Amino acid sequence: MSVYCRSSKQTVREPCRPVPVGALLLFVTLLLLALALAYFGAQVEPLTPALTLTEQEPRQASGYVSSLLRARIVQEDAEPALYYTVYEVREGDVVGRIAQRYDISQDAIISLNKLRSTRALQVGQLLKIPSVDGILYTVKNGDTFSSIAAAHQISLERLVLLNTPSSSKESPPSVRTLVSPFYNSAARESCVPFPFSSAKQWRENTSFDAVQPLQPARVLFLPGAHLSARALQEINGDLFRAPLRSRYYVSSRYGWRSDPFTGARSFHNGLDMVSRRGTPVYSALGGIVRTVGYSAVYGNYLIVGHHAGYQTLYGHLQTVLVSAGTRVTSATKIGLLGKTGRSTGPHLHFTIYKNGSAINPTSLLRMRTLP
């Protein structure tokens, strides 16, 4: 088969030299490769981890073998700076809604502002809102970056990145107030952003020992960590259940009052919950019965010990249904309501103690259980 080409100077067809097959295949291959690189190269993002973790095995000494994690910074600007915004509480604000507005957990707001109760927010109160979700943590003896990250199930890389001092002299981001613009200048002076570095402030090849013990009492920011469920229950005021599960009303609350017998001003260290005689009384929280007894004031009473130094007292009982040493839950029936001791009528006297001191029960009881 002959191949012909048209000459610009002749009107007749003449045979042309055949194109080498090898050269043609090479050209097509290179063209396809160039097109593939142009297409896929624009869509594949390079992997740029903030830290590369390598494991080194130290020499054995006296049979003791440990592994040393060493992290090395290989990429800058991998993590945003950690700073906080100042928010002024408005009428109707609650911690949960504020957290939702900033797309962080309420744990972060509670921890950063050291809130003891989410029910105690006041209009005009200033709250720190972190740019990164997480909580504060105070280092204990023996803590390392590795152990803390493992205990809280968070990223070791992010933990170190946000908690390693920076040598950069960059000025920190300014603090701003979202509600009251006039407060900006005061906020900048009184509210200092976190003393933690951003990834941009890292120097390449900075390294650290992830299993080196940290200085006790040092405060760290744990990105992505949360408070325990029990801590949240306590702070949100729903740690304890009301000991009466049927209809009742509170005749006397925690605080100063006139003594029902003498009329003298006296301090009432609990709640008086009125209901019918014989009404079942339940433990407000799981624990162990510490004391069962009788006193001139409380009549038949018992005390249940709980975690973290909490104790609850149940007084004026008609009958006690448990004995000292019994392990109970919030579903355990521990007695029957009565009017024994110094009482004006059938009711339960309920007190919560924290480390031996009576505290206001209404700050820890679930709201729906109090009429």
Short mmCIF file of C-alpha atoms in Angstrom, two decimals:
data_model
loop_
_atom_site.label_atom_id
_atom_site.label_comp_id
_atom_site.label_asym_id
_atom_site.label_seq_id
_atom_site.Cartn_x
_atom_site.Cartn_y
_atom_site.Cartn_z
CA MET A 1 0.00 0.00 0.00
CA SER A 2 1.45 3.39 -1.03
CA VAL A 3 1.20 6.62 0.91
CA TYR A 4 0.92 9.85 -1.07
CA CYS A 5 1.21 13.52 -0.10
CA ARG A 6 0.35 16.72 -1.92
CA SER A 7 3.23 18.95 -3.04
CA SER A 8 2.76 22.71 -3.07
CA LYS A 9 4.68 22.96 -6.33
CA GLN A 10 3.29 20.01 -8.22
CA THR A 11 -0.19 18.92 -9.14
CA VAL A 12 0.68 15.25 -9.33
CA ARG A 13 0.80 12.89 -6.38
CA GLU A 14 4.13 11.41 -5.41
CA PRO A 15 4.99 8.81 -2.81
CA CYS A 16 6.12 10.06 0.67
CA ARG A 17 8.48 8.40 3.05
CA PRO A 18 6.61 6.28 5.65
CA VAL A 19 6.63 7.58 9.28
CA PRO A 20 8.55 5.22 11.61
CA VAL A 21 6.07 3.30 13.81
CA GLY A 22 8.32 3.53 16.90
CA ALA A 23 8.50 7.32 16.74
CA LEU A 24 4.74 7.57 16.31
CA LEU A 25 4.09 5.40 19.36
CA LEU A 26 6.56 7.41 21.45
CA PHE A 27 4.87 10.67 20.47
CA VAL A 28 1.40 9.35 21.35
CA THR A 29 2.65 8.00 24.68
CA LEU A 30 4.27 11.31 25.67
CA LEU A 31 1.13 13.21 24.67
CA LEU A 32 -1.12 10.99 26.80
CA LEU A 33 1.27 11.23 29.75
CA ALA A 34 1.31 15.03 29.56
CA LEU A 35 -2.49 15.17 29.45
CA ALA A 36 -2.77 12.82 32.44
CA LEU A 37 -0.34 14.85 34.52
CA ALA A 38 -2.13 18.07 33.65
CA TYR A 39 -5.50 16.62 34.65
CA PHE A 40 -4.69 14.68 37.80
CA GLY A 41 -1.97 16.97 39.06
CA ALA A 42 -4.47 19.78 39.49
CA GLN A 43 -6.77 17.61 41.64
CA VAL A 44 -4.42 15.77 43.98
CA GLU A 45 -3.41 17.81 47.01
CA PRO A 46 0.00 17.14 48.51
CA LEU A 47 0.04 15.50 51.94
CA THR A 48 1.51 17.99 54.37
CA PRO A 49 1.25 16.61 57.90
CA ALA A 50 2.05 19.01 60.71
CA LEU A 51 4.25 16.47 62.44
CA THR A 52 6.02 13.29 61.50
CA LEU A 53 6.27 10.84 64.35
CA THR A 54 9.18 8.42 64.32
CA GLU A 55 9.86 5.79 66.90
CA GLN A 56 13.36 5.24 68.22
CA GLU A 57 14.41 2.35 70.45
CA PRO A 58 16.80 3.48 73.20
CA ARG A 59 19.40 1.05 74.49
CA GLN A 60 18.31 -1.49 77.07
CA ALA A 61 19.44 -0.79 80.64
CA SER A 62 18.95 -3.29 83.48
CA GLY A 63 16.27 -5.09 81.48
CA TYR A 64 14.18 -1.94 81.20
CA VAL A 65 12.96 -1.23 77.71
CA SER A 66 10.98 1.83 76.77
CA SER A 67 10.11 3.47 73.49
CA LEU A 68 10.81 7.12 72.92
CA LEU A 69 8.54 8.99 70.59
CA ARG A 70 10.18 11.92 68.93
CA ALA A 71 8.09 14.29 66.88
CA ARG A 72 9.58 16.53 64.23
CA ILE A 73 7.93 19.52 62.65
CA VAL A 74 8.06 19.19 58.88
CA GLN A 75 5.35 21.56 57.73
CA GLU A 76 4.40 25.05 58.84
CA ASP A 77 0.93 26.64 58.83
CA ALA A 78 -0.75 23.24 59.40
CA GLU A 79 -2.78 24.38 62.42
CA PRO A 80 -4.54 27.71 63.04
CA ALA A 81 -3.51 29.91 65.92
CA LEU A 82 -5.19 29.35 69.25
CA TYR A 83 -6.77 32.49 70.65
CA TYR A 84 -10.02 33.51 72.23
CA THR A 85 -12.78 35.97 71.58
CA VAL A 86 -14.48 37.86 74.40
CA TYR A 87 -18.26 37.47 74.45
CA GLU A 88 -20.58 39.49 76.67
CA VAL A 89 -23.57 37.55 78.03
CA ARG A 90 -26.97 38.92 77.02
CA GLU A 91 -30.45 38.42 78.41
CA GLY A 92 -31.64 34.87 77.79
CA ASP A 93 -28.20 33.45 76.97
CA VAL A 94 -27.33 29.92 78.05
CA VAL A 95 -23.99 28.18 77.64
CA GLY A 96 -25.30 25.58 75.21
CA ARG A 97 -26.66 28.16 72.76
CA ILE A 98 -23.53 30.30 72.94
CA ALA A 99 -21.41 27.23 72.18
CA GLN A 100 -23.66 26.31 69.27
CA ARG A 101 -23.31 29.83 67.87
CA TYR A 102 -19.52 29.46 67.73
CA ASP A 103 -19.55 25.81 66.62
CA ILE A 104 -17.73 24.56 69.71
CA SER A 105 -18.76 22.36 72.63
CA GLN A 106 -20.11 23.77 75.87
CA ASP A 107 -17.22 21.92 77.51
CA ALA A 108 -14.81 24.47 76.01
CA ILE A 109 -16.70 27.45 77.42
CA ILE A 110 -17.15 25.80 80.82
CA SER A 111 -13.48 24.82 81.09
CA LEU A 112 -11.96 28.03 79.75
CA ASN A 113 -14.07 30.21 82.04
CA LYS A 114 -13.90 27.84 85.03
CA LEU A 115 -17.68 27.83 85.36
CA ARG A 116 -18.94 25.98 88.43
CA SER A 117 -22.55 26.14 87.33
CA THR A 118 -24.08 26.88 83.93
CA ARG A 119 -27.13 28.25 85.73
CA ALA A 120 -25.18 31.14 87.19
CA LEU A 121 -24.59 33.19 84.01
CA GLN A 122 -25.25 36.89 84.50
CA VAL A 123 -26.05 39.57 81.95
CA GLY A 124 -22.87 41.49 81.20
CA GLN A 125 -20.59 38.63 82.23
CA LEU A 126 -17.60 38.20 79.91
CA LEU A 127 -16.84 34.76 78.51
CA LYS A 128 -13.76 33.59 76.63
CA ILE A 129 -14.63 31.73 73.42
CA PRO A 130 -11.68 29.70 72.04
CA SER A 131 -10.91 29.55 68.34
CA VAL A 132 -10.29 25.80 68.69
CA ASP A 133 -12.63 23.39 70.46
CA GLY A 134 -11.11 21.80 73.55
CA ILE A 135 -10.60 22.09 77.31
CA LEU A 136 -7.91 23.15 79.76
CA TYR A 137 -5.94 20.53 81.68
CA THR A 138 -3.55 20.85 84.62
CA VAL A 139 -0.54 18.56 84.34
CA LYS A 140 -0.10 15.97 87.09
CA ASN A 141 3.07 14.19 88.22
CA GLY A 142 4.29 11.77 85.56
CA ASP A 143 2.13 13.19 82.76
CA THR A 144 3.61 13.28 79.26
CA PHE A 145 2.23 14.52 75.96
CA SER A 146 1.77 10.89 74.92
CA SER A 147 -0.05 9.80 78.07
CA ILE A 148 -2.35 12.83 78.02
CA ALA A 149 -3.21 12.35 74.35
CA ALA A 150 -3.96 8.67 74.94
CA ALA A 151 -6.04 9.28 78.07
CA HIS A 152 -8.21 11.88 76.35
CA GLN A 153 -8.21 10.16 72.95
CA ILE A 154 -6.96 13.21 71.08
CA SER A 155 -4.32 13.85 68.43
CA LEU A 156 -0.78 13.89 69.80
CA GLU A 157 0.35 16.14 66.95
CA ARG A 158 -2.27 18.79 67.64
CA LEU A 159 -1.72 18.59 71.39
CA VAL A 160 1.99 19.31 71.04
CA LEU A 161 1.54 21.89 68.30
CA LEU A 162 -0.78 24.02 70.40
CA ASN A 163 1.16 23.70 73.64
CA THR A 164 4.80 24.15 72.72
CA PRO A 165 6.17 27.66 73.39
CA SER A 166 7.04 29.61 70.28
CA SER A 167 10.19 31.61 69.73
CA SER A 168 8.41 33.83 67.25
CA LYS A 169 8.00 37.49 68.06
CA GLU A 170 4.79 37.81 66.09
CA SER A 171 2.14 39.77 67.91
CA PRO A 172 -0.86 37.66 68.98
CA PRO A 173 -4.25 38.20 67.41
CA SER A 174 -6.29 40.89 69.06
CA VAL A 175 -9.16 40.06 71.35
CA ARG A 176 -12.51 41.38 70.23
CA THR A 177 -15.91 41.77 71.83
CA LEU A 178 -18.93 40.84 69.72
CA VAL A 179 -21.62 42.60 71.71
CA SER A 180 -20.16 45.83 73.07
CA PRO A 181 -17.73 47.59 70.68
CA PHE A 182 -16.73 50.09 73.36
CA TYR A 183 -15.20 47.26 75.34
CA ASN A 184 -12.58 46.47 72.69
CA SER A 185 -9.78 48.54 74.14
CA ALA A 186 -10.32 47.26 77.66
CA ALA A 187 -10.49 43.70 76.40
CA ARG A 188 -7.14 44.02 74.67
CA GLU A 189 -5.57 45.18 77.89
CA SER A 190 -7.15 42.76 80.34
CA CYS A 191 -7.70 39.59 78.30
CA VAL A 192 -4.52 38.06 76.95
CA PRO A 193 -4.78 35.42 74.21
CA PHE A 194 -3.54 31.92 74.96
CA PRO A 195 0.24 31.65 75.43
CA PHE A 196 0.35 28.87 72.86
CA SER A 197 1.95 28.98 69.42
CA SER A 198 0.38 28.56 66.02
CA ALA A 199 1.86 26.34 63.36
CA LYS A 200 3.16 29.38 61.50
CA GLN A 201 5.31 30.18 64.49
CA TRP A 202 7.13 26.87 64.43
CA ARG A 203 10.64 26.55 63.12
CA GLU A 204 11.25 23.71 60.75
CA ASN A 205 12.78 20.59 62.28
CA THR A 206 11.91 21.62 65.84
CA SER A 207 11.73 18.40 67.86
CA PHE A 208 10.52 17.27 71.28
CA ASP A 209 10.25 14.15 73.41
CA ALA A 210 6.63 13.01 73.49
CA VAL A 211 7.28 10.82 76.52
CA GLN A 212 9.34 13.33 78.48
CA PRO A 213 7.56 14.08 81.81
CA LEU A 214 5.96 17.52 81.82
CA GLN A 215 6.20 20.11 84.56
CA PRO A 216 3.44 19.46 87.15
CA ALA A 217 0.79 22.19 87.52
CA ARG A 218 1.42 23.40 83.96
CA VAL A 219 -1.83 24.24 82.19
CA LEU A 220 -2.33 22.73 78.73
CA PHE A 221 -5.03 23.18 76.13
CA LEU A 222 -6.35 19.82 74.92
CA PRO A 223 -7.76 20.30 71.39
CA GLY A 224 -10.81 18.14 70.77
CA ALA A 225 -11.04 16.90 74.37
CA HIS A 226 -14.22 16.99 76.45
CA LEU A 227 -15.18 17.06 80.11
CA SER A 228 -16.33 13.82 81.68
CA ALA A 229 -20.05 13.08 81.66
CA ARG A 230 -20.10 13.25 85.45
CA ALA A 231 -18.37 16.65 85.50
CA LEU A 232 -20.91 18.00 83.00
CA GLN A 233 -23.77 16.67 85.09
CA GLU A 234 -22.40 18.45 88.12
CA ILE A 235 -21.83 21.76 86.33
CA ASN A 236 -25.16 21.64 84.50
CA GLY A 237 -26.96 20.98 87.78
CA ASP A 238 -28.34 17.54 87.01
CA LEU A 239 -25.91 15.39 88.98
CA PHE A 240 -28.45 14.43 91.65
CA ARG A 241 -32.01 13.22 91.22
CA ALA A 242 -34.69 14.38 93.61
CA PRO A 243 -35.08 11.75 96.37
CA LEU A 244 -38.89 11.87 96.04
CA ARG A 245 -40.25 10.60 92.71
CA SER A 246 -43.94 11.19 93.45
CA ARG A 247 -45.82 14.44 93.97
CA TYR A 248 -44.31 16.78 96.57
CA TYR A 249 -43.67 20.45 97.26
CA VAL A 250 -40.80 22.32 98.90
CA SER A 251 -41.89 24.00 102.13
CA SER A 252 -38.48 25.39 103.09
CA ARG A 253 -35.44 25.99 100.91
CA TYR A 254 -31.73 26.26 101.57
CA GLY A 255 -30.78 29.53 103.30
CA TRP A 256 -31.83 31.84 106.10
CA ARG A 257 -35.35 31.51 107.51
CA SER A 258 -37.43 31.91 110.66
CA ASP A 259 -37.22 28.80 112.79
CA PRO A 260 -40.65 27.06 112.63
CA PHE A 261 -40.54 26.36 116.39
CA THR A 262 -38.89 29.44 117.92
CA GLY A 263 -39.34 32.07 115.21
CA ALA A 264 -35.66 33.00 115.54
CA ARG A 265 -33.62 33.67 112.41
CA SER A 266 -31.63 30.53 111.58
CA PHE A 267 -29.88 28.94 108.62
CA HIS A 268 -31.57 25.98 106.95
CA ASN A 269 -28.95 23.72 105.36
CA GLY A 270 -31.18 21.77 102.99
CA LEU A 271 -34.61 21.32 101.44
CA ASP A 272 -37.81 20.31 103.23
CA MET A 273 -39.84 18.25 100.77
CA VAL A 274 -43.45 17.68 101.84
CA SER A 275 -45.42 14.62 100.76
CA ARG A 276 -47.61 11.90 102.27
CA ARG A 277 -46.31 9.79 105.13
CA GLY A 278 -44.91 6.51 103.81
CA THR A 279 -43.86 7.97 100.44
CA PRO A 280 -40.78 6.06 99.14
CA VAL A 281 -37.46 7.91 99.47
CA TYR A 282 -34.69 7.11 96.98
CA SER A 283 -30.96 7.76 96.96
CA ALA A 284 -30.29 10.94 94.98
CA LEU A 285 -27.12 9.43 93.48
CA GLY A 286 -25.28 6.14 93.51
CA GLY A 287 -22.97 5.51 96.46
CA ILE A 288 -22.55 3.65 99.74
CA VAL A 289 -24.63 4.09 102.89
CA ARG A 290 -22.22 5.50 105.48
CA THR A 291 -24.43 6.14 108.50
CA VAL A 292 -27.83 5.02 109.75
CA GLY A 293 -29.07 6.46 113.04
CA TYR A 294 -31.45 8.58 115.08
CA SER A 295 -31.05 12.17 116.32
CA ALA A 296 -33.28 14.60 118.21
CA VAL A 297 -33.29 16.94 115.21
CA TYR A 298 -33.48 14.61 112.19
CA GLY A 299 -35.19 11.63 113.83
CA ASN A 300 -34.53 8.51 111.77
CA TYR A 301 -31.89 9.50 109.24
CA LEU A 302 -29.21 8.08 107.00
CA ILE A 303 -26.20 9.45 105.12
CA VAL A 304 -25.02 8.17 101.73
CA GLY A 305 -21.43 8.78 100.56
CA HIS A 306 -20.82 9.55 96.88
CA HIS A 307 -17.86 10.35 94.63
CA ALA A 308 -15.72 13.50 94.81
CA GLY A 309 -16.47 14.23 98.47
CA TYR A 310 -20.27 14.41 98.11
CA GLN A 311 -22.63 13.10 100.79
CA THR A 312 -26.42 13.27 101.09
CA LEU A 313 -28.51 13.25 104.26
CA TYR A 314 -32.14 12.08 104.48
CA GLY A 315 -33.96 13.05 107.69
CA HIS A 316 -37.31 12.58 109.50
CA LEU A 317 -37.78 9.12 107.95
CA GLN A 318 -40.58 6.92 109.18
CA THR A 319 -38.53 3.83 108.34
CA VAL A 320 -34.98 3.23 107.10
CA LEU A 321 -34.82 0.39 104.56
CA VAL A 322 -31.03 0.00 104.21
CA SER A 323 -28.10 -0.55 106.54
CA ALA A 324 -24.63 0.97 106.74
CA GLY A 325 -22.31 -0.41 104.06
CA THR A 326 -25.09 -1.02 101.55
CA ARG A 327 -24.21 -0.01 97.98
CA VAL A 328 -27.07 1.95 96.41
CA THR A 329 -28.02 3.55 93.09
CA SER A 330 -30.42 6.37 92.28
CA ALA A 331 -33.07 3.67 91.82
CA THR A 332 -32.60 2.21 95.32
CA LYS A 333 -35.45 2.76 97.78
CA ILE A 334 -33.68 3.70 101.02
CA GLY A 335 -36.55 4.68 103.33
CA LEU A 336 -40.10 5.92 103.83
CA LEU A 337 -41.03 9.55 104.44
CA GLY A 338 -42.15 10.38 107.98
CA LYS A 339 -42.14 13.03 110.74
CA THR A 340 -39.67 11.67 113.30
CA GLY A 341 -37.42 14.04 115.22
CA ARG A 342 -37.97 17.81 115.29
CA SER A 343 -40.65 18.07 112.64
CA THR A 344 -43.85 20.06 112.11
CA GLY A 345 -45.35 17.40 109.85
CA PRO A 346 -44.56 14.61 107.37
CA HIS A 347 -41.66 15.70 105.15
CA LEU A 348 -38.16 14.76 104.07
CA HIS A 349 -35.21 16.92 105.07
CA PHE A 350 -32.61 16.59 102.30
CA THR A 351 -29.06 18.00 102.51
CA ILE A 352 -26.10 17.73 100.12
CA TYR A 353 -22.60 18.03 101.58
CA LYS A 354 -19.40 18.69 99.66
CA ASN A 355 -16.24 17.84 101.59
CA GLY A 356 -18.15 18.10 104.85
CA SER A 357 -19.91 21.42 104.18
CA ALA A 358 -23.58 21.79 103.28
CA ILE A 359 -24.22 23.32 99.84
CA ASN A 360 -27.33 24.50 98.05
CA PRO A 361 -29.08 21.38 96.67
CA THR A 362 -30.94 23.30 93.98
CA SER A 363 -27.67 23.97 92.14
CA LEU A 364 -27.11 20.23 91.69
CA LEU A 365 -30.60 18.77 91.34
CA ARG A 366 -32.10 18.18 87.91
CA MET A 367 -34.36 21.13 87.19
CA ARG A 368 -37.32 19.07 86.05
CA THR A 369 -37.52 17.36 89.43
CA LEU A 370 -38.04 20.58 91.39
CA PRO A 371 -41.55 22.09 91.28
#
